[in-house]
Amino acid sequence: MELGISTFGEVHPDGTSGNAVNAHKRVQELLEEVKLADEVGLDVYAFGEHHRPDFVISAPEILISAAAAITKNIRLSSSVTVLSSVDPVRTFQNFATADLVSGGRVEMIAGRGSFIESFPLFGFDLNDYDALFTEKLEMFLQINKQEIVSWKGNFRAPVRNQGVYPRPLQQEIPVWIGVGGTPASAKRAGSLNLPLIIAILGSAPKHFIPFVELYRESAAKAGHDVSKLQLAISSQFYVAENSQQAADEFYPSYEALMTRVGRDRGWSPMTREQFEYLRDFGPLVVGDVQQAIDKIMQQYELFGNTRFVAQLVTGFTKHKDILKAIELYGTKVAPVIRKETRAKA
């Protein structure tokens, strides 16, 4: 199993039109984190796109390029690119350029977006939420396969027999579909034979078994080799030397994030009791090294996933503690997971 990290780049908003000191500091920390992830042997690091004051990453491709210049082996991805509200041509050019910087280590996770700020920001109608993603994904995939493109759709000007440059070092940019549990998304990914990454954040992982089965069934019906499908599971993650320490260091960041997001979505504020329940019975991978291993392996037993992506939540957790969690993940958790999944393969 491949093991990686994703981040949204939580930041305390500067609230200014310039002199963004907090944003600058957070970007430097992100680069330090991805450099360490590479050094401890993790497989992938992904930057999530948002357009909110509390997240610093709105242009994942730029941070991917910056990370590419200071790392050697780790694969670098978005998590996700909100493909519905960007131009597929320009997005491909950005990822292809980052791939050239990285020496062929770049991926893209495409998604419709769990937040909607990018739609009015870039002039798109939320009523076209699904149609935008379907069309733009189709166009991106065509550009990814063909140097010379002819394209006509409903949401952008047509392209007539034009080349899209630069081309990546890889034959194609690997494209994953990022989802939160919508059945239509699983069907789409399976029928297109695309890797799927599922964010499991609140519900018990076992509730996603039918979703994964639908993904594989859709691929089989479309004539694809199900044995070659790639599946990733992403859950919020934090590991420390002991379980209580992990919970105490992670909870303030987690509580702040979930309460803030929940305020926009009508959820009740997060409580410590809810948090502990999600640690014990839900998807949260928060604890000591053995607890992290056990939780990740439990998910592997359920899904047979080929990748696990640890979603870091960092708002109020000290940077040095985040670095320690990454070190433990790469040096203590990952070797055991790789050994156990190889034995079960």
mmCIF file of C-alpha atoms in Angstrom:
data_model
loop_
_atom_site.group_PDB
_atom_site.id
_atom_site.type_symbol
_atom_site.label_atom_id
_atom_site.label_comp_id
_atom_site.label_asym_id
_atom_site.label_seq_id
_atom_site.Cartn_x
_atom_site.Cartn_y
_atom_site.Cartn_z
ATOM 1 C CA MET A 1 0.000 0.000 0.000
ATOM 2 C CA GLU A 2 1.150 3.540 -0.771
ATOM 3 C CA LEU A 3 1.016 5.949 2.150
ATOM 4 C CA GLY A 4 0.718 9.697 1.912
ATOM 5 C CA ILE A 5 -0.444 12.991 3.338
ATOM 6 C CA SER A 6 -2.931 15.624 2.280
ATOM 7 C CA THR A 7 -3.360 19.128 3.644
ATOM 8 C CA PHE A 8 -5.686 22.076 3.147
ATOM 9 C CA GLY A 9 -3.082 24.468 4.557
ATOM 10 C CA GLU A 10 -5.097 25.839 7.458
ATOM 11 C CA VAL A 11 -4.037 29.377 8.297
ATOM 12 C CA HIS A 12 -5.091 32.062 10.750
ATOM 13 C CA PRO A 13 -6.404 34.776 8.366
ATOM 14 C CA ASP A 14 -4.258 37.886 8.080
ATOM 15 C CA GLY A 15 -7.272 40.049 7.251
ATOM 16 C CA THR A 16 -5.184 42.434 5.148
ATOM 17 C CA SER A 17 -4.813 43.183 1.449
ATOM 18 C CA GLY A 18 -1.049 42.704 1.719
ATOM 19 C CA ASN A 19 1.673 41.966 4.258
ATOM 20 C CA ALA A 20 0.238 38.446 4.688
ATOM 21 C CA VAL A 21 2.615 37.346 7.438
ATOM 22 C CA ASN A 22 0.581 34.348 8.608
ATOM 23 C CA ALA A 23 0.104 33.105 5.049
ATOM 24 C CA HIS A 24 3.828 33.439 4.363
ATOM 25 C CA LYS A 25 4.712 31.508 7.516
ATOM 26 C CA ARG A 26 2.191 28.771 6.732
ATOM 27 C CA VAL A 27 3.490 28.276 3.192
ATOM 28 C CA GLN A 28 7.031 27.907 4.523
ATOM 29 C CA GLU A 29 5.772 25.334 7.032
ATOM 30 C CA LEU A 30 4.008 23.396 4.266
ATOM 31 C CA LEU A 31 7.235 23.178 2.320
ATOM 32 C CA GLU A 32 9.094 21.986 5.405
ATOM 33 C CA GLU A 33 6.409 19.345 5.960
ATOM 34 C CA VAL A 34 6.518 17.966 2.412
ATOM 35 C CA LYS A 35 10.328 17.924 2.468
ATOM 36 C CA LEU A 36 10.252 15.838 5.666
ATOM 37 C CA ALA A 37 7.573 13.537 4.215
ATOM 38 C CA ASP A 38 9.921 12.851 1.311
ATOM 39 C CA GLU A 39 12.887 12.259 3.595
ATOM 40 C CA VAL A 40 11.037 9.704 5.762
ATOM 41 C CA GLY A 41 9.930 7.759 2.696
ATOM 42 C CA LEU A 42 6.231 8.564 2.323
ATOM 43 C CA ASP A 43 4.797 8.027 -1.139
ATOM 44 C CA VAL A 44 2.615 11.054 -1.873
ATOM 45 C CA TYR A 45 1.844 14.555 -0.596
ATOM 46 C CA ALA A 46 -1.301 16.353 -1.750
ATOM 47 C CA PHE A 47 -2.333 20.018 -1.551
ATOM 48 C CA GLY A 48 -6.054 20.817 -1.329
ATOM 49 C CA GLU A 49 -7.610 23.729 -3.239
ATOM 50 C CA HIS A 50 -9.852 26.184 -1.368
ATOM 51 C CA HIS A 51 -10.840 29.820 -1.787
ATOM 52 C CA ARG A 52 -11.456 30.791 1.828
ATOM 53 C CA PRO A 53 -9.554 33.002 4.278
ATOM 54 C CA ASP A 54 -8.867 30.070 6.622
ATOM 55 C CA PHE A 55 -6.988 27.982 4.015
ATOM 56 C CA VAL A 56 -3.845 29.213 2.286
ATOM 57 C CA ILE A 57 -3.871 26.917 -0.773
ATOM 58 C CA SER A 58 -5.889 28.266 -3.700
ATOM 59 C CA ALA A 59 -3.346 27.284 -6.396
ATOM 60 C CA PRO A 60 -2.132 23.726 -5.691
ATOM 61 C CA GLU A 61 -0.005 23.561 -8.843
ATOM 62 C CA ILE A 62 2.227 26.381 -7.613
ATOM 63 C CA LEU A 63 2.879 24.698 -4.287
ATOM 64 C CA ILE A 64 3.398 21.386 -6.084
ATOM 65 C CA SER A 65 6.122 23.029 -8.181
ATOM 66 C CA ALA A 66 7.723 24.568 -5.097
ATOM 67 C CA ALA A 67 7.640 21.182 -3.374
ATOM 68 C CA ALA A 68 9.038 19.478 -6.469
ATOM 69 C CA ALA A 69 12.128 21.656 -6.335
ATOM 70 C CA ILE A 70 13.015 20.586 -2.772
ATOM 71 C CA THR A 71 12.062 16.880 -2.863
ATOM 72 C CA LYS A 72 13.452 13.851 -4.670
ATOM 73 C CA ASN A 73 11.076 10.877 -4.644
ATOM 74 C CA ILE A 74 7.650 11.694 -3.237
ATOM 75 C CA ARG A 75 4.737 12.019 -5.660
ATOM 76 C CA LEU A 76 2.943 15.369 -5.543
ATOM 77 C CA SER A 77 -0.758 15.953 -6.092
ATOM 78 C CA SER A 78 -3.697 18.257 -5.642
ATOM 79 C CA SER A 79 -6.400 17.173 -3.219
ATOM 80 C CA VAL A 80 -8.604 18.201 -4.907
ATOM 81 C CA THR A 81 -8.491 20.407 -7.972
ATOM 82 C CA VAL A 82 -11.998 21.896 -8.233
ATOM 83 C CA LEU A 83 -12.138 21.141 -11.925
ATOM 84 C CA SER A 84 -15.673 22.512 -12.289
ATOM 85 C CA SER A 85 -14.530 26.112 -11.852
ATOM 86 C CA VAL A 86 -11.201 26.139 -13.714
ATOM 87 C CA ASP A 87 -10.209 26.034 -17.362
ATOM 88 C CA PRO A 88 -9.055 22.532 -18.350
ATOM 89 C CA VAL A 89 -6.501 23.851 -20.835
ATOM 90 C CA ARG A 90 -4.767 26.136 -18.366
ATOM 91 C CA THR A 91 -5.016 23.553 -15.601
ATOM 92 C CA PHE A 92 -3.342 20.944 -17.775
ATOM 93 C CA GLN A 93 -0.558 23.399 -18.651
ATOM 94 C CA ASN A 94 0.023 24.119 -14.960
ATOM 95 C CA PHE A 95 0.200 20.446 -14.015
ATOM 96 C CA ALA A 96 2.371 19.577 -17.004
ATOM 97 C CA THR A 97 4.795 22.356 -16.062
ATOM 98 C CA ALA A 98 4.914 21.128 -12.461
ATOM 99 C CA ASP A 99 5.542 17.620 -13.777
ATOM 100 C CA LEU A 100 8.566 18.877 -15.709
ATOM 101 C CA VAL A 101 9.890 20.557 -12.560
ATOM 102 C CA SER A 102 9.382 17.366 -10.543
ATOM 103 C CA GLY A 103 10.933 14.948 -13.012
ATOM 104 C CA GLY A 104 7.629 13.140 -13.577
ATOM 105 C CA ARG A 105 6.153 12.920 -10.057
ATOM 106 C CA VAL A 106 2.927 14.945 -10.390
ATOM 107 C CA GLU A 107 -0.667 13.734 -10.113
ATOM 108 C CA MET A 108 -4.052 15.452 -10.017
ATOM 109 C CA ILE A 109 -7.090 14.580 -7.928
ATOM 110 C CA ALA A 110 -10.133 16.088 -9.633
ATOM 111 C CA GLY A 111 -13.300 16.833 -7.702
ATOM 112 C CA ARG A 112 -16.469 18.853 -7.786
ATOM 113 C CA GLY A 113 -15.575 20.604 -4.535
ATOM 114 C CA SER A 114 -17.154 20.312 -1.100
ATOM 115 C CA PHE A 115 -17.075 24.110 -0.756
ATOM 116 C CA ILE A 116 -18.737 26.377 -3.309
ATOM 117 C CA GLU A 117 -16.733 29.639 -3.057
ATOM 118 C CA SER A 118 -14.947 29.052 -6.360
ATOM 119 C CA PHE A 119 -18.158 29.028 -8.399
ATOM 120 C CA PRO A 120 -19.217 32.677 -7.922
ATOM 121 C CA LEU A 121 -15.560 33.711 -7.720
ATOM 122 C CA PHE A 122 -14.900 32.471 -11.268
ATOM 123 C CA GLY A 123 -18.346 33.232 -12.646
ATOM 124 C CA PHE A 124 -20.025 29.816 -12.747
ATOM 125 C CA ASP A 125 -23.607 28.899 -11.890
ATOM 126 C CA LEU A 126 -24.097 26.380 -9.081
ATOM 127 C CA ASN A 127 -27.088 25.029 -10.999
ATOM 128 C CA ASP A 128 -24.498 23.608 -13.423
ATOM 129 C CA TYR A 129 -22.551 21.934 -10.593
ATOM 130 C CA ASP A 130 -22.494 18.420 -12.033
ATOM 131 C CA ALA A 131 -22.595 19.316 -15.733
ATOM 132 C CA LEU A 132 -19.550 21.563 -15.342
ATOM 133 C CA PHE A 133 -17.500 18.800 -13.754
ATOM 134 C CA THR A 134 -18.553 16.176 -16.298
ATOM 135 C CA GLU A 135 -17.664 18.348 -19.281
ATOM 136 C CA LYS A 136 -14.409 19.724 -17.913
ATOM 137 C CA LEU A 137 -13.192 16.313 -16.798
ATOM 138 C CA GLU A 138 -13.885 14.967 -20.289
ATOM 139 C CA MET A 139 -11.935 17.832 -21.846
ATOM 140 C CA PHE A 140 -9.003 17.461 -19.437
ATOM 141 C CA LEU A 141 -8.760 13.742 -20.115
ATOM 142 C CA GLN A 142 -8.714 14.384 -23.863
ATOM 143 C CA ILE A 143 -5.948 16.982 -23.533
ATOM 144 C CA ASN A 144 -4.040 14.572 -21.303
ATOM 145 C CA LYS A 145 -4.044 11.914 -24.038
ATOM 146 C CA GLN A 146 -3.631 14.074 -27.149
ATOM 147 C CA GLU A 147 -1.156 16.781 -28.077
ATOM 148 C CA ILE A 148 -3.486 18.263 -30.715
ATOM 149 C CA VAL A 149 -7.014 18.894 -29.476
ATOM 150 C CA SER A 150 -10.360 19.653 -31.066
ATOM 151 C CA TRP A 151 -13.098 20.286 -28.557
ATOM 152 C CA LYS A 152 -16.571 21.786 -28.364
ATOM 153 C CA GLY A 153 -18.668 21.977 -25.208
ATOM 154 C CA ASN A 154 -21.235 24.142 -23.459
ATOM 155 C CA PHE A 155 -19.153 26.041 -20.910
ATOM 156 C CA ARG A 156 -16.093 27.369 -22.776
ATOM 157 C CA ALA A 157 -15.031 28.451 -26.242
ATOM 158 C CA PRO A 158 -14.241 25.588 -28.628
ATOM 159 C CA VAL A 159 -10.706 24.497 -29.475
ATOM 160 C CA ARG A 160 -10.059 23.642 -33.107
ATOM 161 C CA ASN A 161 -7.043 21.491 -33.916
ATOM 162 C CA GLN A 162 -4.702 23.271 -31.504
ATOM 163 C CA GLY A 163 -1.764 21.952 -29.512
ATOM 164 C CA VAL A 164 -1.705 22.276 -25.723
ATOM 165 C CA TYR A 165 1.789 22.791 -24.303
ATOM 166 C CA PRO A 166 3.964 21.951 -22.533
ATOM 167 C CA ARG A 167 3.516 18.206 -22.407
ATOM 168 C CA PRO A 168 4.429 16.405 -19.156
ATOM 169 C CA LEU A 169 7.482 14.211 -18.654
ATOM 170 C CA GLN A 170 5.153 11.329 -17.834
ATOM 171 C CA GLN A 171 3.143 9.841 -20.661
ATOM 172 C CA GLU A 172 0.075 11.334 -18.998
ATOM 173 C CA ILE A 173 -0.703 13.156 -15.767
ATOM 174 C CA PRO A 174 -2.287 10.512 -13.487
ATOM 175 C CA VAL A 175 -5.839 11.689 -12.768
ATOM 176 C CA TRP A 176 -7.722 10.480 -9.685
ATOM 177 C CA ILE A 177 -11.349 11.253 -8.861
ATOM 178 C CA GLY A 178 -11.881 12.595 -5.341
ATOM 179 C CA VAL A 179 -15.274 11.922 -3.748
ATOM 180 C CA GLY A 180 -17.090 12.138 -0.454
ATOM 181 C CA GLY A 181 -19.741 9.484 -1.013
ATOM 182 C CA THR A 182 -21.966 10.393 -3.978
ATOM 183 C CA PRO A 183 -22.909 7.182 -5.873
ATOM 184 C CA ALA A 184 -22.824 8.932 -9.254
ATOM 185 C CA SER A 185 -19.191 9.834 -8.618
ATOM 186 C CA ALA A 186 -18.288 6.214 -7.939
ATOM 187 C CA LYS A 187 -20.026 5.129 -11.143
ATOM 188 C CA ARG A 188 -18.243 7.808 -13.152
ATOM 189 C CA ALA A 189 -14.795 6.883 -11.853
ATOM 190 C CA GLY A 190 -15.379 3.186 -12.435
ATOM 191 C CA SER A 191 -16.766 3.556 -15.943
ATOM 192 C CA LEU A 192 -13.838 5.817 -16.893
ATOM 193 C CA ASN A 193 -11.324 3.403 -15.329
ATOM 194 C CA LEU A 194 -9.909 6.180 -13.160
ATOM 195 C CA PRO A 195 -8.369 5.788 -9.699
ATOM 196 C CA LEU A 196 -10.732 6.794 -6.876
ATOM 197 C CA ILE A 197 -9.972 8.468 -3.551
ATOM 198 C CA ILE A 198 -12.696 8.524 -0.914
ATOM 199 C CA ALA A 199 -12.638 11.019 1.952
ATOM 200 C CA ILE A 200 -14.079 9.288 5.025
ATOM 201 C CA LEU A 201 -14.441 11.988 7.645
ATOM 202 C CA GLY A 202 -17.556 11.467 9.740
ATOM 203 C CA SER A 203 -19.253 8.130 9.102
ATOM 204 C CA ALA A 204 -17.986 4.721 10.135
ATOM 205 C CA PRO A 205 -15.763 3.335 7.346
ATOM 206 C CA LYS A 206 -17.923 0.217 6.951
ATOM 207 C CA HIS A 207 -20.733 2.395 5.590
ATOM 208 C CA PHE A 208 -18.622 2.976 2.474
ATOM 209 C CA ILE A 209 -18.373 -0.693 1.503
ATOM 210 C CA PRO A 210 -21.364 -0.475 -0.905
ATOM 211 C CA PHE A 211 -19.822 2.651 -2.418
ATOM 212 C CA VAL A 212 -16.568 0.840 -3.178
ATOM 213 C CA GLU A 213 -18.487 -2.140 -4.542
ATOM 214 C CA LEU A 214 -20.394 0.211 -6.865
ATOM 215 C CA TYR A 215 -17.091 1.657 -8.117
ATOM 216 C CA ARG A 216 -15.731 -1.782 -8.938
ATOM 217 C CA GLU A 217 -19.008 -3.010 -10.457
ATOM 218 C CA SER A 218 -19.154 0.064 -12.724
ATOM 219 C CA ALA A 219 -15.611 -0.586 -13.913
ATOM 220 C CA ALA A 220 -16.403 -4.230 -14.635
ATOM 221 C CA LYS A 221 -19.566 -3.317 -16.575
ATOM 222 C CA ALA A 222 -17.501 -0.923 -18.693
ATOM 223 C CA GLY A 223 -15.098 -3.753 -19.547
ATOM 224 C CA HIS A 224 -12.174 -2.678 -17.374
ATOM 225 C CA ASP A 225 -9.865 -4.950 -15.381
ATOM 226 C CA VAL A 226 -11.055 -4.509 -11.790
ATOM 227 C CA SER A 227 -7.869 -6.075 -10.413
ATOM 228 C CA LYS A 228 -5.899 -3.086 -11.711
ATOM 229 C CA LEU A 229 -8.099 -0.382 -10.177
ATOM 230 C CA GLN A 230 -6.427 1.962 -7.720
ATOM 231 C CA LEU A 231 -8.390 2.967 -4.625
ATOM 232 C CA ALA A 232 -7.330 5.387 -1.918
ATOM 233 C CA ILE A 233 -8.932 6.102 1.436
ATOM 234 C CA SER A 234 -8.361 9.457 3.132
ATOM 235 C CA SER A 235 -9.083 10.087 6.811
ATOM 236 C CA GLN A 236 -8.032 12.753 9.264
ATOM 237 C CA PHE A 237 -4.842 11.709 11.006
ATOM 238 C CA TYR A 238 -2.458 12.489 13.815
ATOM 239 C CA VAL A 239 0.059 10.272 15.581
ATOM 240 C CA ALA A 240 2.180 10.925 18.693
ATOM 241 C CA GLU A 241 4.284 8.946 21.153
ATOM 242 C CA ASN A 242 1.211 7.991 23.200
ATOM 243 C CA SER A 243 -2.521 8.021 22.647
ATOM 244 C CA GLN A 244 -3.475 10.713 25.153
ATOM 245 C CA GLN A 245 -0.803 13.044 23.830
ATOM 246 C CA ALA A 246 -2.074 12.558 20.278
ATOM 247 C CA ALA A 247 -5.646 13.322 21.296
ATOM 248 C CA ASP A 248 -4.719 16.399 23.326
ATOM 249 C CA GLU A 249 -2.466 17.869 20.639
ATOM 250 C CA PHE A 250 -4.875 17.189 17.764
ATOM 251 C CA TYR A 251 -8.249 18.038 19.304
ATOM 252 C CA PRO A 252 -7.988 21.865 19.396
ATOM 253 C CA SER A 253 -7.268 22.000 15.660
ATOM 254 C CA TYR A 254 -9.932 19.417 14.863
ATOM 255 C CA GLU A 255 -12.587 21.065 17.033
ATOM 256 C CA ALA A 256 -11.913 24.476 15.508
ATOM 257 C CA LEU A 257 -12.080 23.171 11.940
ATOM 258 C CA MET A 258 -15.201 21.041 12.362
ATOM 259 C CA THR A 259 -17.071 23.706 14.316
ATOM 260 C CA ARG A 260 -16.148 26.405 11.795
ATOM 261 C CA VAL A 261 -17.151 24.309 8.796
ATOM 262 C CA GLY A 262 -20.198 23.006 10.633
ATOM 263 C CA ARG A 263 -21.416 26.539 11.256
ATOM 264 C CA ASP A 264 -21.726 26.987 7.490
ATOM 265 C CA ARG A 265 -23.487 23.637 7.072
ATOM 266 C CA GLY A 266 -25.846 23.573 10.010
ATOM 267 C CA TRP A 267 -23.922 21.050 12.122
ATOM 268 C CA SER A 268 -23.759 21.132 15.891
ATOM 269 C CA PRO A 269 -20.440 22.303 17.393
ATOM 270 C CA MET A 270 -17.855 19.534 17.813
ATOM 271 C CA THR A 271 -17.469 18.209 21.366
ATOM 272 C CA ARG A 272 -14.687 16.227 22.991
ATOM 273 C CA GLU A 273 -17.130 13.369 23.523
ATOM 274 C CA GLN A 274 -17.906 13.214 19.780
ATOM 275 C CA PHE A 275 -14.213 13.400 19.013
ATOM 276 C CA GLU A 276 -13.392 10.471 21.291
ATOM 277 C CA TYR A 277 -16.218 8.428 19.754
ATOM 278 C CA LEU A 278 -14.840 9.069 16.258
ATOM 279 C CA ARG A 279 -11.387 8.060 17.483
ATOM 280 C CA ASP A 280 -12.710 4.767 18.845
ATOM 281 C CA PHE A 281 -15.420 3.840 16.346
ATOM 282 C CA GLY A 282 -15.229 6.297 13.465
ATOM 283 C CA PRO A 283 -12.688 7.115 10.779
ATOM 284 C CA LEU A 284 -10.302 9.307 12.814
ATOM 285 C CA VAL A 285 -6.774 7.900 12.813
ATOM 286 C CA VAL A 286 -5.577 9.689 15.962
ATOM 287 C CA GLY A 287 -3.442 7.939 18.538
ATOM 288 C CA ASP A 288 -0.112 6.260 19.106
ATOM 289 C CA VAL A 289 1.804 4.321 16.461
ATOM 290 C CA GLN A 290 0.012 1.015 17.078
ATOM 291 C CA GLN A 291 -3.413 2.636 17.035
ATOM 292 C CA ALA A 292 -2.613 4.285 13.709
ATOM 293 C CA ILE A 293 -1.428 0.962 12.274
ATOM 294 C CA ASP A 294 -4.562 -0.801 13.515
ATOM 295 C CA LYS A 295 -6.940 1.825 12.086
ATOM 296 C CA ILE A 296 -5.253 1.900 8.675
ATOM 297 C CA MET A 297 -5.219 -1.896 8.516
ATOM 298 C CA GLN A 298 -8.903 -2.041 9.508
ATOM 299 C CA GLN A 299 -9.674 0.123 6.479
ATOM 300 C CA TYR A 300 -7.490 -2.092 4.295
ATOM 301 C CA GLU A 301 -9.417 -5.165 5.445
ATOM 302 C CA LEU A 302 -12.688 -3.449 4.503
ATOM 303 C CA PHE A 303 -11.704 -2.007 1.138
ATOM 304 C CA GLY A 304 -8.500 -3.589 -0.158
ATOM 305 C CA ASN A 305 -7.326 -0.061 -0.929
ATOM 306 C CA THR A 306 -3.997 0.525 -2.645
ATOM 307 C CA ARG A 307 -3.291 3.869 -0.960
ATOM 308 C CA PHE A 308 -4.006 5.581 2.357
ATOM 309 C CA VAL A 309 -3.811 9.371 2.527
ATOM 310 C CA ALA A 310 -3.557 10.928 5.982
ATOM 311 C CA GLN A 311 -5.357 14.254 6.108
ATOM 312 C CA LEU A 312 -3.495 16.601 8.439
ATOM 313 C CA VAL A 313 -5.444 19.217 10.404
ATOM 314 C CA THR A 314 -3.017 21.794 11.711
ATOM 315 C CA GLY A 315 -4.752 24.998 12.784
ATOM 316 C CA PHE A 316 -3.783 25.067 16.482
ATOM 317 C CA THR A 317 -1.259 22.234 16.603
ATOM 318 C CA LYS A 318 2.356 23.351 16.940
ATOM 319 C CA HIS A 319 4.420 22.999 13.790
ATOM 320 C CA LYS A 320 7.091 20.998 15.611
ATOM 321 C CA ASP A 321 4.404 18.509 16.688
ATOM 322 C CA ILE A 322 3.140 18.183 13.106
ATOM 323 C CA LEU A 323 6.688 17.432 11.997
ATOM 324 C CA LYS A 324 6.986 14.796 14.718
ATOM 325 C CA ALA A 325 3.726 13.209 13.549
ATOM 326 C CA ILE A 326 5.037 13.063 9.982
ATOM 327 C CA GLU A 327 8.288 11.511 11.215
ATOM 328 C CA LEU A 328 6.444 8.828 13.185
ATOM 329 C CA TYR A 329 4.149 8.147 10.251
ATOM 330 C CA GLY A 330 7.031 7.636 7.847
ATOM 331 C CA THR A 331 9.448 5.781 10.124
ATOM 332 C CA LYS A 332 7.177 3.767 12.457
ATOM 333 C CA VAL A 333 3.717 3.400 10.896
ATOM 334 C CA ALA A 334 4.470 3.115 7.181
ATOM 335 C CA PRO A 335 7.019 0.238 7.343
ATOM 336 C CA VAL A 336 4.586 -1.948 9.299
ATOM 337 C CA ILE A 337 1.652 -1.167 6.991
ATOM 338 C CA ARG A 338 3.741 -1.974 3.912
ATOM 339 C CA LYS A 339 4.949 -5.246 5.397
ATOM 340 C CA GLU A 340 1.472 -6.370 6.486
ATOM 341 C CA THR A 341 -0.248 -5.448 3.213
ATOM 342 C CA ARG A 342 2.473 -7.196 1.174
ATOM 343 C CA ALA A 343 1.901 -10.305 3.265
ATOM 344 C CA LYS A 344 -1.835 -10.188 2.542
ATOM 345 C CA ALA A 345 -1.503 -9.461 -1.180
#
